[in-house]
């Protein structure tokens, strides 16, 4: 199993959509929300995802295809 930390930026049109839940079910990955800030215009979530490497890569690409900005972050950033 592989674990990755990500910074996700949601566009306004996806803020109320269960994107993270859909990703988890579709790609059989486990997620842990570490931090979130959501306004009416944008959402930012720091997320850890864990699963098989291929599933993680596909899940990250799926998020990007949905219109999210996805940036990898270091574990130290998540902990602070």
PDB file of C-alpha atoms in Angstrom:
ATOM      1  CA  UNK A   1       0.000   0.000   0.000  1.00  0.00           C
ATOM      2  CA  UNK A   2       1.151   3.490  -0.863  1.00  0.00           C
ATOM      3  CA  UNK A   3       0.195   6.739   0.863  1.00  0.00           C
ATOM      4  CA  UNK A   4       0.239  10.221  -0.669  1.00  0.00           C
ATOM      5  CA  UNK A   5      -0.610  13.670   0.665  1.00  0.00           C
ATOM      6  CA  UNK A   6      -2.347  16.070  -1.689  1.00  0.00           C
ATOM      7  CA  UNK A   7      -3.524  19.654  -1.736  1.00  0.00           C
ATOM      8  CA  UNK A   8      -6.819  19.807  -3.636  1.00  0.00           C
ATOM      9  CA  UNK A   9      -8.389  23.001  -4.961  1.00  0.00           C
ATOM     10  CA  UNK A  10     -12.056  22.632  -5.900  1.00  0.00           C
ATOM     11  CA  UNK A  11     -13.650  24.979  -8.422  1.00  0.00           C
ATOM     12  CA  UNK A  12     -16.932  26.598  -7.410  1.00  0.00           C
ATOM     13  CA  UNK A  13     -19.086  24.203  -9.432  1.00  0.00           C
ATOM     14  CA  UNK A  14     -17.734  21.145  -7.560  1.00  0.00           C
ATOM     15  CA  UNK A  15     -17.832  22.418  -3.973  1.00  0.00           C
ATOM     16  CA  UNK A  16     -21.128  20.693  -3.153  1.00  0.00           C
ATOM     17  CA  UNK A  17     -20.337  17.462  -5.030  1.00  0.00           C
ATOM     18  CA  UNK A  18     -19.146  14.348  -3.113  1.00  0.00           C
ATOM     19  CA  UNK A  19     -15.990  14.130  -5.242  1.00  0.00           C
ATOM     20  CA  UNK A  20     -13.742  12.611  -2.570  1.00  0.00           C
ATOM     21  CA  UNK A  21     -16.309   9.959  -1.671  1.00  0.00           C
ATOM     22  CA  UNK A  22     -16.779   9.108  -5.358  1.00  0.00           C
ATOM     23  CA  UNK A  23     -13.001   8.809  -5.817  1.00  0.00           C
ATOM     24  CA  UNK A  24     -12.715   6.524  -2.793  1.00  0.00           C
ATOM     25  CA  UNK A  25     -15.434   4.174  -4.038  1.00  0.00           C
ATOM     26  CA  UNK A  26     -14.385   4.215  -7.702  1.00  0.00           C
ATOM     27  CA  UNK A  27     -10.695   3.457  -7.090  1.00  0.00           C
ATOM     28  CA  UNK A  28     -10.832   1.582  -3.763  1.00  0.00           C
ATOM     29  CA  UNK A  29      -8.610   4.075  -1.954  1.00  0.00           C
ATOM     30  CA  UNK A  30      -8.860   5.180   1.668  1.00  0.00           C
ATOM     31  CA  UNK A  31      -8.775   8.875   2.441  1.00  0.00           C
ATOM     32  CA  UNK A  32      -8.091  10.991   5.509  1.00  0.00           C
ATOM     33  CA  UNK A  33      -9.061  14.667   5.475  1.00  0.00           C
ATOM     34  CA  UNK A  34      -6.305  16.580   7.243  1.00  0.00           C
ATOM     35  CA  UNK A  35      -7.492  20.140   6.701  1.00  0.00           C
ATOM     36  CA  UNK A  36     -10.266  21.902   4.800  1.00  0.00           C
ATOM     37  CA  UNK A  37     -11.329  25.448   3.999  1.00  0.00           C
ATOM     38  CA  UNK A  38     -14.439  25.890   1.893  1.00  0.00           C
ATOM     39  CA  UNK A  39     -16.114  29.134   0.844  1.00  0.00           C
ATOM     40  CA  UNK A  40     -18.911  29.848  -1.612  1.00  0.00           C
ATOM     41  CA  UNK A  41     -16.342  30.297  -4.379  1.00  0.00           C
ATOM     42  CA  UNK A  42     -13.573  27.764  -3.781  1.00  0.00           C
ATOM     43  CA  UNK A  43     -12.636  24.788  -1.640  1.00  0.00           C
ATOM     44  CA  UNK A  44      -9.170  23.744  -0.483  1.00  0.00           C
ATOM     45  CA  UNK A  45      -8.606  20.363   1.122  1.00  0.00           C
ATOM     46  CA  UNK A  46      -5.440  18.714   2.372  1.00  0.00           C
ATOM     47  CA  UNK A  47      -6.001  15.012   1.918  1.00  0.00           C
ATOM     48  CA  UNK A  48      -4.057  11.807   2.470  1.00  0.00           C
ATOM     49  CA  UNK A  49      -4.985   8.898   0.233  1.00  0.00           C
ATOM     50  CA  UNK A  50      -3.802   5.328   0.606  1.00  0.00           C
ATOM     51  CA  UNK A  51      -4.081   2.359  -1.708  1.00  0.00           C
ATOM     52  CA  UNK A  52      -2.329   0.424  -4.443  1.00  0.00           C
ATOM     53  CA  UNK A  53       0.031   2.616  -6.482  1.00  0.00           C
ATOM     54  CA  UNK A  54      -1.884   2.124  -9.731  1.00  0.00           C
ATOM     55  CA  UNK A  55      -5.187   2.973  -8.027  1.00  0.00           C
ATOM     56  CA  UNK A  56      -3.685   6.140  -6.519  1.00  0.00           C
ATOM     57  CA  UNK A  57      -2.370   7.284  -9.893  1.00  0.00           C
ATOM     58  CA  UNK A  58      -5.754   6.672 -11.518  1.00  0.00           C
ATOM     59  CA  UNK A  59      -7.586   8.419  -8.665  1.00  0.00           C
ATOM     60  CA  UNK A  60      -5.348  11.491  -8.931  1.00  0.00           C
ATOM     61  CA  UNK A  61      -5.828  11.664 -12.691  1.00  0.00           C
ATOM     62  CA  UNK A  62      -9.601  11.300 -12.225  1.00  0.00           C
ATOM     63  CA  UNK A  63      -9.606  14.255  -9.806  1.00  0.00           C
ATOM     64  CA  UNK A  64      -7.711  16.358 -12.347  1.00  0.00           C
ATOM     65  CA  UNK A  65     -10.093  15.289 -15.103  1.00  0.00           C
ATOM     66  CA  UNK A  66     -13.019  16.416 -12.942  1.00  0.00           C
ATOM     67  CA  UNK A  67     -11.488  19.917 -12.786  1.00  0.00           C
ATOM     68  CA  UNK A  68      -9.666  19.915  -9.460  1.00  0.00           C
ATOM     69  CA  UNK A  69      -6.186  21.330  -9.098  1.00  0.00           C
ATOM     70  CA  UNK A  70      -4.112  18.572  -7.476  1.00  0.00           C
ATOM     71  CA  UNK A  71      -0.691  19.259  -5.967  1.00  0.00           C
ATOM     72  CA  UNK A  72       1.431  16.699  -4.101  1.00  0.00           C
ATOM     73  CA  UNK A  73       2.700  17.879  -0.722  1.00  0.00           C
ATOM     74  CA  UNK A  74       5.314  16.578   1.661  1.00  0.00           C
ATOM     75  CA  UNK A  75       4.275  14.749   4.812  1.00  0.00           C
ATOM     76  CA  UNK A  76       5.904  17.515   6.881  1.00  0.00           C
ATOM     77  CA  UNK A  77       3.510  20.049   5.368  1.00  0.00           C
ATOM     78  CA  UNK A  78       0.536  17.915   6.364  1.00  0.00           C
ATOM     79  CA  UNK A  79       1.721  17.638   9.960  1.00  0.00           C
ATOM     80  CA  UNK A  80       2.227  21.359  10.540  1.00  0.00           C
TER      81      UNK A  80
END
